[in-house]
Amino acid sequence: MPGTEALLPLAVAVPLLGAVVLALAGRWLPRLAIDGLTTVLAAADMMCLALLWARTGDGRAVSWLGGWTPSKGESVGIVLVADRLGSGLALLVATLVLAVVAYSWRYFDEPSGEKSGTFPALLLLFEAGMCGFALTGDLFNAFVFFELMGVVAYALTGYRIEDPRPLHGALTFGIVNSLAAYCSLLGIGLLYARTGELGLAQLGRSLDNHGRDALVVCAFVLVLTGPLVKAAVAPFHFWLPDAHAVAPTPVCMLLSGVMVELGVYGTARIYWTVFAGPGGIPQPAVRTTLLALGVGTALIGAVMCWQQRNIKRLLAFSTISHIGLFLSGVALLAPEGLAGTALYVAGHAGAKAALFALTGVLLDRYGSVDEHGLHGQARDLPVLGVLFALGGLALAGLPPFGTGLGKAIAENASEHELWWFPGVFILVSAVTGGAVLRATLRVFTGAGPSPSERPGEPETTGEGEEPEIQGPSRKIPLPMLAVPGVLLLGSLLVGVLPAVGRSLADASRLFISRPGYTGAVLRFAVPSAQTPPSTGWTSSGVLLGFVSSVLAVAAALTAVRASRGRRSAQLNHRLVLPLRRLHSGLLGDYVCWLAVGIAVLLTALTAQTRW
Amino acid sequence: MAIFPFLVSGWILLVGVFGLVVSRDLIQAIGCLSVAQSSTYVLLLAIGYRRGATAPVYADLPVGSPVVDPVVQALALTDVVVGATVTALLLALVIQLRKRHGTVDPEQLTGLRG
Amino acid sequence: MSRTARLWLFGAAAVVIAACFAAACSGLPSFGTTTHPYGERAVAAALRQRTANAVSSVNFDLRAFDTLGEESILFASVLGATMLLRLARDERKNVPGPERVLPSTRLFGALLLPVTLLVGVYIVAHGQLSPGGGFQGGVVLATGLHLAYVAADYLVLKQVRPLEVLDIADALAAGAFTALGVAGLIVSGAFLHNFLPLGTFNQLSSGGLVPVINAAVGIEVGSGVIVLLAGFLDQAVEISEAGRGPAAPDAKDA
């Protein structure tokens, strides 16, 4: 049984070795053996991380790689740090990877036989990248793992080379994210020049010995550009719907379920360890700026989500709008907001991955993910329909799903200081859940009139997709139904089991304790942290969850029944259409928005910082 | 000008991004991405420079002689590898896109919008 | 967004970024400063580890985990690019014919090929002593081999390039790096710990694990880059859409 410190590097090493084994074995072993082997390897890494989660307890596990433990508070090596939020997120990654592996057992018609190990090998490399990013305590190392998950994700997104759209989506994804990563590296360079350090804890400690100036603000914005683009925060979000609408379904499950959330995690981790001190960025400035970004992202995502007819793209925009909520929860800079967000992320991962998995079944059966084209087509799949509706309700925050609990805690975290804060959460979850329910009603019950075409509006239909597997007439393979079912159950359990909430509450208290982190990494005495927030269901939380669910159902029913009135058409023309036109699919536009985002962040933070 | 080399790196970044914004050819756009990335090499190596010092290789240097910062050089090396592999992957995507779409003009890729 | 609007928007953003970046640079220690805390610690550690090339020491010993990530990126992109450049359903492979090459080019290539490969091996092997290392040498090896394509033709390149073997070597070398890390964990309790005897300073065998990892990286980069280039060359030379003739001649020159 390996010690706790050994588990941290093993969580990265196991999938790396696994990828090598699969790439080699794929040449000789038959498909079935490869699938079995992949499952075993994914399960092994999950075990490793579950053990780490259990052993971390309410402390931190620290592992200095290469044995370069610090002497007199200084080291030359790289450190991995696991607290419960980090190891919990890595565990979520491993769980989803295992689910995806099980889901894709019978999924792909593989390219020519000898390379049947390539896809699972890439999945494991993806897992290694995400786990490494979640566990690392070194800024440059975070950049490396950020790029590892990026590279794998670009390749996987463009998997279907017969269709130009996946290639287009993957290319935009690759260029925008790489550019953002290079901006992060410039920021890392600036920080290194100022402090001569790369470790998060050392950077934070060293920054506090210098004054606060333009360099710190610029480095903060540049370093965060990478995570914020990965998190698809507006105006950095344009690449996400293009990539998610076209990536193979199993990949979408990972991208939306956990990779995007890692961007928010990275933002939070870097802020608290490096920039939260007296030499960093003042708390009110960070709070206001991130809150504005988060709420803006949530609203834009919700509006765009409602407009989509391509179900995968609809789910992609719903991810964007939930990311906005996650960022808003984190932006409160309080343990309550963080604990609520952590629960929300876990619940959302299950629900969103399940919805993508179910959409994959539709794609498999009908070669389309178009809400209009599939109108009434799937009447003979009631089980699928029920699961789909459950997924929609989970997104809307129906108690006792984990999403509902996380939402309720995050809503409460603003302590009535921001009266509109719960309103945004309710509105966004009702709209995104309602959009999924609307699609469910249309596709699985054929409710309402067949939607009319809207010529002249920029939109991406979901028709003419290549089915991802051969023989669409076959029976639905069991894993393709069982996996979404289990994922939804997981999302439910996150809300039902009080232990999950309690440990995440503990974890969030630990997460924002900067002296605690620095002390654990550099090995000096750790002061005790504040009391953990409470994370149980409250009556107001249950009530708010029901409100948003009822609103979602009402929105879906109205949308299905009513044809569009003249006033809503005017509103659509004035407000929504320009927003939709901005999502042009053009690379130049997206890069331009990236520059604008950086400039806006720089201006906002410079204006709010007193030197 | 003690900060001139740092400013050069900012200039290179903006030139690369400008290229990405206006480019009408995906191959060129990937080239521009590499240009933008070179700003990180310039910044890292400029940061590591030390006046009067030489390369951090002690094979033919007396131990104790001043050398430039080896850490940023190692970082730049990692950065180079990352950049090269990302470029390869993106070019592979462009090759297939050219075959399927018949164009490398990003302005003509309008299959994903709204 | 129209192109004019995009340009104006970018221009405005660029002005702000430029101003902030310039302000940030004015806060940096001046160019050529003598204070490099991490750098000095790294140099001291490299000398203690008897690795003459401090950069290699950082890459393969102090911050070897970064390099592990970097090599995994290379491995992933080789896998990804071969997957993306696979034969699509409606494509087929052509057999390339022999090409005419000037005798002087052929002679030049035949002379240069062994020299280049030797240089590549030298650069890999002396990574811990002199500037260079696994990555640089690996790239020299990989590109050197393609002299066979320049000086002869694709058929000759295919003969000197056992793709199957190189593909396996790439994966094995990537695995070896991780396995060395796990070995460190088993032998002395720290992942990627430099557990081998450190040897004599400035000798080929110095630096403990550094030359071993260096060699693994050299093999991985060399074979990985060849496999990567093979994917691209296949596209240019061999693969064409079904129903169309062999690839256009200009594709070969590219």
Short mmCIF file of C-alpha atoms in Angstrom, two decimals, chain A residues 5-7 9-10 12-14 16-17 19-20 23-24 27-28 63-68 74-78 80 109 111-112 114-115 117-119 121-122 125 132 136 138-145 147-148 151-152 154-156 158-162 167 186 189-199 202 213-216 218-219 222 466-467 470 581-582 584 586-600 602-603 606, chain C residues 1-3 5-29 33 35-46 48-49 57-58 61-91 163-182 185 188-194 227 235:
data_model
loop_
_atom_site.label_atom_id
_atom_site.label_comp_id
_atom_site.label_asym_id
_atom_site.label_seq_id
_atom_site.Cartn_x
_atom_site.Cartn_y
_atom_site.Cartn_z
CA GLU A 5 2.71 11.28 -0.42
CA ALA A 6 3.29 8.68 -3.10
CA LEU A 7 -0.34 8.80 -4.19
CA PRO A 9 2.52 11.57 -8.33
CA LEU A 10 0.96 8.14 -8.88
CA VAL A 12 -0.54 11.32 -12.74
CA ALA A 13 1.86 8.45 -13.45
CA VAL A 14 -0.79 5.70 -13.62
CA LEU A 16 0.58 8.16 -18.28
CA LEU A 17 1.84 4.59 -18.09
CA ALA A 19 -1.59 5.46 -22.17
CA VAL A 20 1.74 3.92 -23.19
CA ALA A 23 -0.80 2.67 -27.46
CA LEU A 24 1.40 -0.41 -27.61
CA ARG A 27 -1.36 -2.98 -32.15
CA TRP A 28 -1.89 -6.57 -31.12
CA SER A 63 4.69 15.67 -2.15
CA TRP A 64 8.01 17.20 -3.22
CA LEU A 65 8.98 15.54 -6.49
CA GLY A 66 12.51 14.30 -6.91
CA GLY A 67 12.95 14.49 -3.15
CA TRP A 68 13.72 18.21 -3.34
CA GLU A 74 13.50 27.24 -0.09
CA SER A 75 13.46 24.48 -2.66
CA VAL A 76 14.55 23.92 -6.24
CA GLY A 77 11.91 21.33 -7.09
CA ILE A 78 8.25 21.01 -7.95
CA LEU A 80 2.26 18.56 -5.64
CA ASP A 109 -16.20 2.36 -35.32
CA PRO A 111 -10.12 3.68 -37.53
CA SER A 112 -8.10 0.88 -39.07
CA GLU A 114 -3.90 -1.53 -35.68
CA LYS A 115 -4.55 1.78 -33.94
CA GLY A 117 -5.59 1.85 -28.72
CA THR A 118 -5.20 5.47 -29.82
CA PHE A 119 -8.53 6.82 -28.61
CA ALA A 121 -4.69 6.21 -24.83
CA LEU A 122 -5.59 9.82 -25.53
CA LEU A 125 -3.42 11.28 -21.30
CA GLY A 132 -1.75 17.04 -12.83
CA THR A 136 0.22 20.80 -8.85
CA ASP A 138 3.84 25.06 -9.08
CA LEU A 139 2.80 27.73 -11.54
CA PHE A 140 4.94 26.67 -14.48
CA ASN A 141 4.04 23.03 -13.93
CA ALA A 142 0.40 24.08 -14.05
CA PHE A 143 1.11 25.61 -17.47
CA VAL A 144 2.62 22.32 -18.69
CA PHE A 145 -0.37 20.25 -17.58
CA GLU A 147 -1.13 22.42 -22.29
CA LEU A 148 -1.21 18.63 -21.97
CA VAL A 151 -3.33 19.24 -26.80
CA VAL A 152 -5.28 16.06 -26.13
CA TYR A 154 -7.81 19.55 -29.58
CA ALA A 155 -6.96 16.20 -31.11
CA LEU A 156 -10.01 14.47 -29.65
CA GLY A 158 -11.23 16.87 -34.35
CA TYR A 159 -11.65 13.12 -34.18
CA ARG A 160 -14.23 12.87 -37.01
CA ILE A 161 -12.04 13.90 -39.92
CA GLU A 162 -14.67 13.16 -42.56
CA LEU A 167 -11.94 20.18 -37.78
CA LEU A 186 4.18 35.74 -20.19
CA GLY A 189 7.65 35.24 -16.71
CA LEU A 190 6.76 38.61 -15.17
CA LEU A 191 6.18 36.98 -11.79
CA TYR A 192 9.45 35.08 -12.03
CA ALA A 193 11.32 38.28 -12.81
CA ARG A 194 9.80 40.00 -9.79
CA THR A 195 10.15 37.18 -7.28
CA GLY A 196 12.55 34.62 -8.70
CA GLU A 197 10.16 31.82 -7.75
CA LEU A 198 7.76 29.46 -9.51
CA GLY A 199 6.00 27.61 -6.70
CA GLN A 202 6.77 30.78 -2.64
CA ASP A 213 2.24 47.98 -8.61
CA ALA A 214 1.32 47.78 -12.29
CA LEU A 215 3.49 44.70 -12.67
CA VAL A 216 1.38 42.71 -10.23
CA CYS A 218 -0.53 42.89 -15.38
CA ALA A 219 0.89 39.55 -14.23
CA LEU A 222 -2.00 37.55 -17.97
CA GLU A 466 -22.43 11.50 -39.22
CA PRO A 467 -23.60 8.85 -36.78
CA GLN A 470 -22.05 1.99 -37.46
CA ARG A 581 -24.30 37.37 -34.75
CA LEU A 582 -21.29 37.89 -32.47
CA SER A 584 -19.75 34.15 -35.89
CA LEU A 586 -14.67 33.33 -37.34
CA LEU A 587 -11.24 32.86 -35.84
CA GLY A 588 -10.28 36.52 -36.24
CA ASP A 589 -13.31 37.65 -34.23
CA TYR A 590 -12.58 35.22 -31.44
CA VAL A 591 -8.94 36.28 -31.13
CA CYS A 592 -10.05 39.90 -31.15
CA TRP A 593 -12.45 39.22 -28.27
CA LEU A 594 -9.62 37.56 -26.40
CA ALA A 595 -7.54 40.75 -26.69
CA VAL A 596 -10.56 42.85 -25.68
CA GLY A 597 -11.12 40.65 -22.64
CA ILE A 598 -7.53 41.07 -21.49
CA ALA A 599 -7.72 44.83 -22.04
CA VAL A 600 -10.99 45.09 -20.09
CA LEU A 602 -6.45 45.21 -17.12
CA THR A 603 -8.46 48.43 -17.14
CA THR A 606 -5.97 48.99 -12.61
CA MET C 1 -18.47 41.70 -36.95
CA SER C 2 -17.16 43.50 -40.02
CA ARG C 3 -13.45 43.49 -40.63
CA ALA C 5 -15.02 46.95 -36.72
CA ARG C 6 -12.80 44.07 -35.72
CA LEU C 7 -9.66 46.07 -36.51
CA TRP C 8 -10.83 49.08 -34.51
CA LEU C 9 -11.78 46.90 -31.58
CA PHE C 10 -8.45 45.12 -31.65
CA GLY C 11 -6.60 48.41 -32.01
CA ALA C 12 -8.25 49.80 -28.90
CA ALA C 13 -7.51 46.63 -26.94
CA ALA C 14 -3.92 46.56 -28.17
CA VAL C 15 -3.31 50.14 -26.98
CA VAL C 16 -4.52 49.25 -23.49
CA ILE C 17 -2.50 46.04 -23.37
CA ALA C 18 0.62 47.81 -24.65
CA ALA C 19 0.31 50.57 -22.05
CA CYS C 20 -0.21 48.14 -19.18
CA PHE C 21 2.56 45.83 -20.32
CA ALA C 22 4.98 48.73 -20.63
CA ALA C 23 4.03 49.93 -17.16
CA ALA C 24 4.58 46.40 -15.87
CA CYS C 25 7.99 46.18 -17.53
CA SER C 26 9.10 49.39 -15.85
CA GLY C 27 8.58 47.59 -12.56
CA LEU C 28 10.85 44.69 -13.49
CA PRO C 29 14.40 44.44 -12.24
CA THR C 33 20.26 42.12 -13.05
CA THR C 35 19.63 38.78 -8.49
CA HIS C 36 18.24 35.41 -9.57
CA PRO C 37 17.36 33.56 -6.36
CA TYR C 38 15.96 30.42 -7.98
CA GLY C 39 18.68 30.45 -10.64
CA GLU C 40 21.44 30.57 -8.06
CA ARG C 41 19.92 27.79 -6.02
CA ALA C 42 19.56 25.74 -9.20
CA VAL C 43 23.20 26.24 -10.19
CA ALA C 44 24.34 25.21 -6.72
CA ALA C 45 22.10 22.15 -6.83
CA ALA C 46 23.35 21.21 -10.31
CA ARG C 48 26.06 19.25 -6.04
CA GLN C 49 24.43 16.74 -8.38
CA SER C 57 20.09 19.53 -14.41
CA VAL C 58 16.99 21.71 -14.16
CA ASP C 61 16.60 16.45 -12.24
CA LEU C 62 15.32 19.49 -10.36
CA ARG C 63 12.22 20.07 -12.48
CA ALA C 64 12.07 16.69 -14.20
CA PHE C 65 8.32 16.59 -13.65
CA ASP C 66 7.91 19.51 -16.05
CA THR C 67 9.85 17.59 -18.64
CA LEU C 68 7.71 14.52 -18.01
CA GLY C 69 4.66 16.64 -18.75
CA GLU C 70 6.35 18.08 -21.82
CA GLU C 71 7.26 14.64 -23.16
CA SER C 72 3.68 13.53 -22.53
CA ILE C 73 2.54 16.47 -24.63
CA LEU C 74 4.83 15.28 -27.40
CA PHE C 75 3.55 11.72 -27.04
CA ALA C 76 -0.04 12.95 -27.07
CA SER C 77 0.49 15.09 -30.13
CA VAL C 78 2.17 12.23 -32.02
CA LEU C 79 -0.81 10.02 -31.17
CA GLY C 80 -3.24 12.82 -31.97
CA ALA C 81 -1.63 13.80 -35.27
CA THR C 82 -1.42 10.19 -36.50
CA MET C 83 -5.07 9.82 -35.57
CA LEU C 84 -6.03 13.01 -37.42
CA LEU C 85 -3.91 12.18 -40.45
CA ARG C 86 -5.32 8.68 -40.77
CA LEU C 87 -6.74 7.43 -44.02
CA ALA C 88 -10.29 8.75 -44.29
CA ARG C 89 -13.04 6.46 -45.48
CA ASP C 90 -13.05 7.92 -48.98
CA GLU C 91 -9.29 8.04 -49.46
CA LEU C 163 8.01 3.36 -38.91
CA GLU C 164 6.55 0.47 -36.96
CA VAL C 165 9.67 0.18 -34.81
CA LEU C 166 9.91 3.93 -34.29
CA ASP C 167 6.28 4.13 -33.25
CA ILE C 168 6.89 1.49 -30.63
CA ALA C 169 10.17 3.12 -29.56
CA ASP C 170 8.36 6.43 -29.08
CA ALA C 171 5.80 4.85 -26.77
CA LEU C 172 8.40 2.80 -24.90
CA ALA C 173 10.63 5.81 -24.30
CA ALA C 174 7.68 7.84 -23.03
CA GLY C 175 6.80 4.95 -20.75
CA ALA C 176 10.42 4.58 -19.61
CA PHE C 177 10.46 8.17 -18.35
CA THR C 178 7.39 7.60 -16.20
CA ALA C 179 8.73 4.21 -15.11
CA LEU C 180 11.98 5.85 -13.97
CA GLY C 181 9.88 8.20 -11.91
CA VAL C 182 8.05 5.32 -10.29
CA LEU C 185 9.36 6.33 -5.72
CA SER C 188 13.86 6.25 -2.23
CA GLY C 189 10.31 7.35 -1.66
CA ALA C 190 10.17 10.37 -3.97
CA PHE C 191 8.83 10.36 -7.51
CA LEU C 192 11.58 11.03 -10.10
CA HIS C 193 14.22 10.98 -7.37
CA ASN C 194 17.74 10.89 -8.77
CA VAL C 227 6.50 9.45 -36.93
CA GLN C 235 -0.53 13.20 -46.79
#
